[in-house]
Tab-separated table of C-alpha atoms in Angstrom:
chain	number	residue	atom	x	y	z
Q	1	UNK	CA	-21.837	29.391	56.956
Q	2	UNK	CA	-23.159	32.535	55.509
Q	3	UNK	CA	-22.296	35.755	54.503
Q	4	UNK	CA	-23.350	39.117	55.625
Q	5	UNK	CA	-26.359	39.158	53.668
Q	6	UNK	CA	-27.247	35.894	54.866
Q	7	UNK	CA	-27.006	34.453	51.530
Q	8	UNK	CA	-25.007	30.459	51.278
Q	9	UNK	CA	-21.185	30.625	51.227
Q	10	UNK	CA	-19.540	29.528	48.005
Q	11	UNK	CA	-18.451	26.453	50.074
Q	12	UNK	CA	-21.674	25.499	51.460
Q	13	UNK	CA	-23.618	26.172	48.031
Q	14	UNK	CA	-20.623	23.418	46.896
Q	15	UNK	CA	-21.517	20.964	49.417
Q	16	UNK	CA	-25.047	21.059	49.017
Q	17	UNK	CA	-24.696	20.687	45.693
Q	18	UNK	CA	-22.479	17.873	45.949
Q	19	UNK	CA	-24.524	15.948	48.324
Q	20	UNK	CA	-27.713	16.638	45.537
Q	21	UNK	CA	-25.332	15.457	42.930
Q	22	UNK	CA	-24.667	12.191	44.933
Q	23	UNK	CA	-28.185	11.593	46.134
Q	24	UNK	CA	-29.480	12.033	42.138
Q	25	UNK	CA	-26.340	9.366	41.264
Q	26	UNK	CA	-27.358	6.803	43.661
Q	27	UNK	CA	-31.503	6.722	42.418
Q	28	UNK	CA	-30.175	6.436	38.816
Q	29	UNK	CA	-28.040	3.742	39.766
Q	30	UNK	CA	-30.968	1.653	41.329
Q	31	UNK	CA	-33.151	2.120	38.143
Q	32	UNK	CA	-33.774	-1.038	36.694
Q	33	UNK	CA	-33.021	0.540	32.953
Q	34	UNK	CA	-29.838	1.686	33.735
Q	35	UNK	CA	-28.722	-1.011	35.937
Q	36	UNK	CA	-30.135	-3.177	33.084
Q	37	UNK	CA	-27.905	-1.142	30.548
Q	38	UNK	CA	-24.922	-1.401	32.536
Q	39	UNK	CA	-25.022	-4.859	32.672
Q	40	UNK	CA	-25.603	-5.410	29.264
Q	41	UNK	CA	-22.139	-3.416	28.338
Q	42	UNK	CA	-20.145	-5.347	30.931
Q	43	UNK	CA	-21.618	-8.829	29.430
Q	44	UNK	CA	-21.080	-8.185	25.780
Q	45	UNK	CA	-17.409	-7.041	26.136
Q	46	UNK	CA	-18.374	-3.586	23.602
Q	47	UNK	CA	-14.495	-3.114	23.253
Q	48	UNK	CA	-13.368	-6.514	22.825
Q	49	UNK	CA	-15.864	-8.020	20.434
Q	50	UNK	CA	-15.240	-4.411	18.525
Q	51	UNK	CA	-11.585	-5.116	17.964
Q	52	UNK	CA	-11.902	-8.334	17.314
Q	53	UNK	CA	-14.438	-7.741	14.445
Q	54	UNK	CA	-12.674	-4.685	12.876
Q	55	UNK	CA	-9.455	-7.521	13.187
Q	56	UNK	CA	-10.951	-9.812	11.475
Q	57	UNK	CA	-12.830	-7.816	8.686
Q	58	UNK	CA	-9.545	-6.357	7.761
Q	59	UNK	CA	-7.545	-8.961	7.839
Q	60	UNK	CA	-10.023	-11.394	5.572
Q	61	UNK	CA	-11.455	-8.404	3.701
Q	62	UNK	CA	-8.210	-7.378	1.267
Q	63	UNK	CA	-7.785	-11.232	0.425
Q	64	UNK	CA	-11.469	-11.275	-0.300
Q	65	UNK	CA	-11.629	-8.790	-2.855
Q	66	UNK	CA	-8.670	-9.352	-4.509
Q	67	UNK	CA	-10.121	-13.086	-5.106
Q	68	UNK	CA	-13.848	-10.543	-6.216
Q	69	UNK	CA	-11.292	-8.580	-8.258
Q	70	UNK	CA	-10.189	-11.574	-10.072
Q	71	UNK	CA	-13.588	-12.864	-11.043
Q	72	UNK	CA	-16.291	-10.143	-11.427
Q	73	UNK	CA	-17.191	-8.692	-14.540
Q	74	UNK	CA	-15.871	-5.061	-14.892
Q	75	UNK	CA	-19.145	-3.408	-14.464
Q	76	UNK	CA	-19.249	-5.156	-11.295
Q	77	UNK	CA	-15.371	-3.883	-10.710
Q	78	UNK	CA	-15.997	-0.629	-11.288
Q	79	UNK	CA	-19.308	-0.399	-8.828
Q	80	UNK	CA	-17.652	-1.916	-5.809
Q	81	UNK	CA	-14.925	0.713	-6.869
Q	82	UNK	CA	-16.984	3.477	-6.587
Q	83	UNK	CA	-18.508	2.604	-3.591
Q	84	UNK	CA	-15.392	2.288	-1.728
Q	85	UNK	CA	-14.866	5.753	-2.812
Q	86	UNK	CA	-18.487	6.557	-1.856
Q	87	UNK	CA	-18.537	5.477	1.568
Q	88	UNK	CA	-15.382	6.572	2.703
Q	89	UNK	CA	-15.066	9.489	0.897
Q	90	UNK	CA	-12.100	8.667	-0.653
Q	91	UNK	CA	-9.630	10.954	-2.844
Q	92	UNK	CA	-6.229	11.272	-3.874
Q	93	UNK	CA	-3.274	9.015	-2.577
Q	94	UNK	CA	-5.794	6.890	-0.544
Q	95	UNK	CA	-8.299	6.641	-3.218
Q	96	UNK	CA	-5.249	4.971	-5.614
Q	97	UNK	CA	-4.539	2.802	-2.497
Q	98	UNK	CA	-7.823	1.710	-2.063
Q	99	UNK	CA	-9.131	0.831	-5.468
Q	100	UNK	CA	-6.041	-0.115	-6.636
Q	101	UNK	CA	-6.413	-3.756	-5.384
Q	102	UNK	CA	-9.513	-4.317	-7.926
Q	103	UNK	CA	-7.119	-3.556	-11.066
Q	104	UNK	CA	-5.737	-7.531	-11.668
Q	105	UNK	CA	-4.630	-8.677	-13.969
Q	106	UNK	CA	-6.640	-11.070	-14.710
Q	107	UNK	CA	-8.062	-14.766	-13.268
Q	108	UNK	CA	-5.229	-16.812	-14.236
Q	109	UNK	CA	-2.718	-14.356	-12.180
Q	110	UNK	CA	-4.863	-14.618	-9.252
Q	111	UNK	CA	-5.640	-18.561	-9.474
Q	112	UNK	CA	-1.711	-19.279	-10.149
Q	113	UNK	CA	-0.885	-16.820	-7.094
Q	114	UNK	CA	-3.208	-18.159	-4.461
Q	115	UNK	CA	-4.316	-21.597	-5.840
Q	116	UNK	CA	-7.724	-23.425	-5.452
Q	117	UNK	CA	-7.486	-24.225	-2.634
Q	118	UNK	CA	-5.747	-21.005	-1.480
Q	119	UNK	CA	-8.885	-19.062	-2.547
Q	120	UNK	CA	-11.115	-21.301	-0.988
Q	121	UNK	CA	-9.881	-21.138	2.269
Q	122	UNK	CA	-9.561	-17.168	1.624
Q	123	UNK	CA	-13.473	-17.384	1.229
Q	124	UNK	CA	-13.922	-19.428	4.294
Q	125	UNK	CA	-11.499	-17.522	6.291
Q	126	UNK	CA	-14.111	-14.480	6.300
Q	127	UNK	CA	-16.564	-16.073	7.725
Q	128	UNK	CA	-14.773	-15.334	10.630
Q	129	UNK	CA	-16.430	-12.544	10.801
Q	130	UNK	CA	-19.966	-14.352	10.524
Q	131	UNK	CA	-19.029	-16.021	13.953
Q	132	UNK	CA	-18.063	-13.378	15.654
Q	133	UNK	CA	-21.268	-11.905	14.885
Q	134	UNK	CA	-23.118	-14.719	15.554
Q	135	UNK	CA	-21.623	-14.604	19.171
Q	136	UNK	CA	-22.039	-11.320	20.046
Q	137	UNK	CA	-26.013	-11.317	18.921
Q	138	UNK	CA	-26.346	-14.406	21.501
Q	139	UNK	CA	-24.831	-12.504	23.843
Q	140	UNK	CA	-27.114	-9.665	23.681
Q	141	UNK	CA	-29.770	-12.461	24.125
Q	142	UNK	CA	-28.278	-14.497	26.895
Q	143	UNK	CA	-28.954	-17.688	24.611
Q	144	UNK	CA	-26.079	-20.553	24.419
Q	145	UNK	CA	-23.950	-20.902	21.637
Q	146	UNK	CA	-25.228	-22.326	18.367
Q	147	UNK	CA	-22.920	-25.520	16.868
Q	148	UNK	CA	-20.952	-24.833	13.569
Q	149	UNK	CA	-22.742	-27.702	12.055
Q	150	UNK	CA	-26.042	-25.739	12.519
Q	151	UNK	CA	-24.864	-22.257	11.750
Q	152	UNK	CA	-22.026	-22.522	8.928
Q	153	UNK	CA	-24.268	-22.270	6.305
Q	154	UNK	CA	-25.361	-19.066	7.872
Q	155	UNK	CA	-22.002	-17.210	7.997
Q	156	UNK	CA	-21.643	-18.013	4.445
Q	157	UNK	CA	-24.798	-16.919	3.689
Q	158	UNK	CA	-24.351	-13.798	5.901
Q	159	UNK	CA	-21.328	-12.921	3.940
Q	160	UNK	CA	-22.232	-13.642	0.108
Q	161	UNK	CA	-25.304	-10.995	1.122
Q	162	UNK	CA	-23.194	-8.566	2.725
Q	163	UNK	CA	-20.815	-8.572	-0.110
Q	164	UNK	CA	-23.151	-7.533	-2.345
Q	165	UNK	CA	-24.555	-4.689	-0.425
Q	166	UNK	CA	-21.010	-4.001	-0.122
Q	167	UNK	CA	-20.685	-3.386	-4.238
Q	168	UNK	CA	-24.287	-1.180	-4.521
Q	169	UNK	CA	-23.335	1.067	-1.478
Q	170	UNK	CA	-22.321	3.830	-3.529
Q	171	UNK	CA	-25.616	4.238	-5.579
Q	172	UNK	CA	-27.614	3.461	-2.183
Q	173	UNK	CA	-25.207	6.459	-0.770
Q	174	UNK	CA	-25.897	8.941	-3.977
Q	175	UNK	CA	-29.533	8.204	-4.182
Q	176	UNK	CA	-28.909	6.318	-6.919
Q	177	UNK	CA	-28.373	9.917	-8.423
Q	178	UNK	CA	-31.101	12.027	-6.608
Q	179	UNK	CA	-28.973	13.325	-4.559
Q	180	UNK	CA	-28.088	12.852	-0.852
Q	181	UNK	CA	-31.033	13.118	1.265
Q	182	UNK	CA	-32.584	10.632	-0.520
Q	183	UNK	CA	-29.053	8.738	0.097
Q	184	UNK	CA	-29.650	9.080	3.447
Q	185	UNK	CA	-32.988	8.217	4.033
Q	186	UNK	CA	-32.244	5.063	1.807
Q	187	UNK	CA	-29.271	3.984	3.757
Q	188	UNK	CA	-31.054	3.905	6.812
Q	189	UNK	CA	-33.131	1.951	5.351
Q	190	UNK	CA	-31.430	-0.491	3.974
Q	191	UNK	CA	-28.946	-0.173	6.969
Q	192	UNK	CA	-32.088	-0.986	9.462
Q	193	UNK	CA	-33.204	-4.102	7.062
Q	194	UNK	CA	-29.332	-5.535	6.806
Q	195	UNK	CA	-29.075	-5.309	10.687
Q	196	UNK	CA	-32.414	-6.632	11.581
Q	197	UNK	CA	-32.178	-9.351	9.615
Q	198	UNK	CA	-28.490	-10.019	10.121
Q	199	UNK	CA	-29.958	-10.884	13.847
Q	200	UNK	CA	-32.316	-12.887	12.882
Q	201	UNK	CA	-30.168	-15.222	10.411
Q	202	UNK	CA	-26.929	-15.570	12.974
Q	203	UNK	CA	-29.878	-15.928	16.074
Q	204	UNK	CA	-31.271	-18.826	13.938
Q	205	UNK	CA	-34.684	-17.948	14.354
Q	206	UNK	CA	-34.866	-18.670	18.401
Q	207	UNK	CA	-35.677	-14.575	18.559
Q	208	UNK	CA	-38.880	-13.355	17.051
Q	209	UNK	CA	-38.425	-10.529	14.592
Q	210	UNK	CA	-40.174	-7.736	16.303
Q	211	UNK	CA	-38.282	-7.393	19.225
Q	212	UNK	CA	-34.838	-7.673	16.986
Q	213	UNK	CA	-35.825	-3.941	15.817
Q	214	UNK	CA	-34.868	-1.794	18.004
Q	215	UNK	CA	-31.119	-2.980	17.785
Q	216	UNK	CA	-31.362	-2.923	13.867
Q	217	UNK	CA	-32.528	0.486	14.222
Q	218	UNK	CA	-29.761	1.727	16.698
Q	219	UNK	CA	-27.112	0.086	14.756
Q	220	UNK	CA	-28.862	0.956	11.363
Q	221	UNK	CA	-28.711	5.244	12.906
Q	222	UNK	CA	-25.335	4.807	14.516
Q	223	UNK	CA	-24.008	3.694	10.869
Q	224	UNK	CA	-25.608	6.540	9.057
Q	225	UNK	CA	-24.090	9.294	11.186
Q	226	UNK	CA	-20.866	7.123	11.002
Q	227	UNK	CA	-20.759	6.982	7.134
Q	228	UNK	CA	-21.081	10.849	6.822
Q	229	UNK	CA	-18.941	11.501	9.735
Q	230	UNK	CA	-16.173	9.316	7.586
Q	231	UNK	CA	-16.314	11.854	4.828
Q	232	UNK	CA	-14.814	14.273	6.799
Q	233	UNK	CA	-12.347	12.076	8.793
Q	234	UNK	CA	-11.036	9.724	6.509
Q	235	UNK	CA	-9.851	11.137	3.202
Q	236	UNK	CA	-8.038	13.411	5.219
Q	237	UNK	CA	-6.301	10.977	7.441
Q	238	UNK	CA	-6.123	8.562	5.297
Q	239	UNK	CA	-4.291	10.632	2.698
Q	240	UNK	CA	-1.696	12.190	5.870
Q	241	UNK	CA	-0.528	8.277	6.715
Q	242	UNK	CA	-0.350	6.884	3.337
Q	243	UNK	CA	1.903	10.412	2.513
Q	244	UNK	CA	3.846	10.069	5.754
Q	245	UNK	CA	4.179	5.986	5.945
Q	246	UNK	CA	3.064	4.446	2.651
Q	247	UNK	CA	0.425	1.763	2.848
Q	248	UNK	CA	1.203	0.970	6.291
Q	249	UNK	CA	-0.593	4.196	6.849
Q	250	UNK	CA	-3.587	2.918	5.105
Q	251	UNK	CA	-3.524	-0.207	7.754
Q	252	UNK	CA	-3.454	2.057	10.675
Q	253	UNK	CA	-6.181	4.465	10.052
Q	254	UNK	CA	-8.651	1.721	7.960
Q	255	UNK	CA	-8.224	-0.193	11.042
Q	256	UNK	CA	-8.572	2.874	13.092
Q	257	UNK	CA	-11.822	3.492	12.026
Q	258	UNK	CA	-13.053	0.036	11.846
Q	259	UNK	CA	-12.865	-0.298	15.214
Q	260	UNK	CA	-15.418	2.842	15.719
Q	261	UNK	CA	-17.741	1.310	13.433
Q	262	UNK	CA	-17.942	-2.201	14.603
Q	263	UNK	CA	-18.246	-0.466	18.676
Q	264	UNK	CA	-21.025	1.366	16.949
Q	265	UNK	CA	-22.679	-2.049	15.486
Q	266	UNK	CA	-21.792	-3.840	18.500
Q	267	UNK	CA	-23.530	-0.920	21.018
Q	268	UNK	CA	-26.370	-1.044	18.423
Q	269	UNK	CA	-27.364	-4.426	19.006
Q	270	UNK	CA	-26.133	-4.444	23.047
Q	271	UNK	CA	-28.695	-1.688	23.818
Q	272	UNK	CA	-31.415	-3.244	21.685
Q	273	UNK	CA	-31.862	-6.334	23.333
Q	274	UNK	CA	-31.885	-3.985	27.066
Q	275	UNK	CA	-34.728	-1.809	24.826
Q	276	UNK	CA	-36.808	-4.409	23.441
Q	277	UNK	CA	-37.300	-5.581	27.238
Q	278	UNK	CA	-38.766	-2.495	28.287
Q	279	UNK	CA	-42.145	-2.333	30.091
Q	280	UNK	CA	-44.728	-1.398	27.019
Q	281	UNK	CA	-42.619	-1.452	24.328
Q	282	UNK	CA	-41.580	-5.015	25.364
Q	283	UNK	CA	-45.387	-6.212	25.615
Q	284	UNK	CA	-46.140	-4.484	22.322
Q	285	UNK	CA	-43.093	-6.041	20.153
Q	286	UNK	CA	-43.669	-9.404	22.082
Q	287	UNK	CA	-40.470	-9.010	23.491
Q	288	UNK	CA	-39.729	-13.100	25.264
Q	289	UNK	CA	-38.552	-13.305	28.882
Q	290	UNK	CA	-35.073	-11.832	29.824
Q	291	UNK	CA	-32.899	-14.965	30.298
Q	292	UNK	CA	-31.012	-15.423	33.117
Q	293	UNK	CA	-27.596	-14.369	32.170
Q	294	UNK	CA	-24.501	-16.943	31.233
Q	295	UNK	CA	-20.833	-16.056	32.748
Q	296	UNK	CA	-19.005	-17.226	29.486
């Protein structure tokens, strides 16, 4: 219907735009990328494998470095400190919290509280992170699950490295004192290596490395905007909970936040697999055939 100029009504302008709307919905549905894409989120369970991960890496990473605490040198101390404080932009109450669990007392306190054997199935017990890992990369890639008798050395392996990245994050962050866009541009770096071969170690090889880069470098970009997005969020949060509820605040928003980061890392290397397996850029990274997908 139309008015008296014989311009649309406001309802029919709505209806033809709704009908546009729908017919422009249903030809993105049907292209393979996005049907591709969609599939790829539904398979890797993003929300479930990220709260299971930022589970696990809390729950084995305080045990973990008060058994580092006990043992490294205090140069080594007093790095990991600082990059705690680096990457989270930690200050005040929080910042006390935080660090606070690197200031033992010394190796025999630590041995007598947790035991030998206590602190070596503390070190084991973060491998469960390793696994969880390891199962969401084979996910991406629609390959069957690799035995622990083949992989364990890996999640050890996986860890030891990623605990020491862990302890030289703050000088990556600062430039190692040049300031912050070369901390940037370095973390990304670093950030794309870590991620690309983090793949490559928990896949055991059966993926080339070429077509492993795009997810290293979505994960690797997702972190970076991530780490300097924390700055802003989490002093501040952190430093309302711990004033309002004491160190159970510090559980809630550490955990919090986790869980963003490890939905970032696990969309990072979800997408990349659906990426790599695109038309030329698939030929050119030698990207293998898309398996048929498992229903585990």
């Amino acid at each position: 219907m139309a008015d008296q100029r014989g311009r649309p009504s406001r309802a029919d302008w709505f209806r033809a735009r709704s009908a546009w709307l729908q017919e422009r919905t249903a030809t993105l549905r049907d292209a393979p990328f996005l049907r591709r894409l969609a599939a790829q989120l539904i398979h890797i369970h993003v929300l479930d494998t990220a709260t299971r991960l930022a589970a696990q890496t809390f729950l084995t990473a305080l045990p973990v470095m008060f058994v580092l605490a006990a043992f490294m040198p205090q140069e080594v101390r007093t790095s990991a400190s600082d990059s705690l404080k680096t990457v989270l932009g930690l200050q005040g109450a929080s910042l006390d919290e935080v660090t606070g669990v690197f200031h033992t007392k010394g190796q025999e306190s630590i041995t007598d509280s947790f035991g030998g054997i206590g602190i070596l199935v503390t070190l084991l017990s973060a491998t469960s992170c390793s696994r969880i890992l390891q199962r969401l990369c084979e996910r991406s890639w629609h390959l069957p699950h690799l035995s622990g008798r083949l992989a364990a050395w890996r999640w050890l392996a996986w860890l030891l490295v990623w605990l020491a990245a862990l302890i030289i994050q703050g000088k990556v962050r600062s430039g190692f004192g040049a300031g912050d866009a070369l901390g940037v541009v370095l973390y990304l770096i670093t950030a794309s290596l870590l991620w690309w071969w983090t793949q490559h170690l928990l896949l055991a090889g059966r993926v080339p490395w070429l077509p492993l880069l795009p997810g290293a470098v979505l994960t690797s970009a997702a972190l970076t905007t991530l780490a300097w997005a924390s700055r802003l969020y989490v002093p501040r949060s952190l430093n309302r909970s711990v004033a309002q509820f004491g160190p159970l605040g510090l559980v809630f928003t550490l955990l919090s936040w986790l869980i963003v980061v490890f939905t970032a890392i696990t969309l990072g290397i979800g997408l990349g697999y659906v990426l790599a397996g695109q038309g030329r850029l698939a030929r050119l990274l030698g990207t293998p055939d898309p398996a048929p997908q498992d229903e585990s």
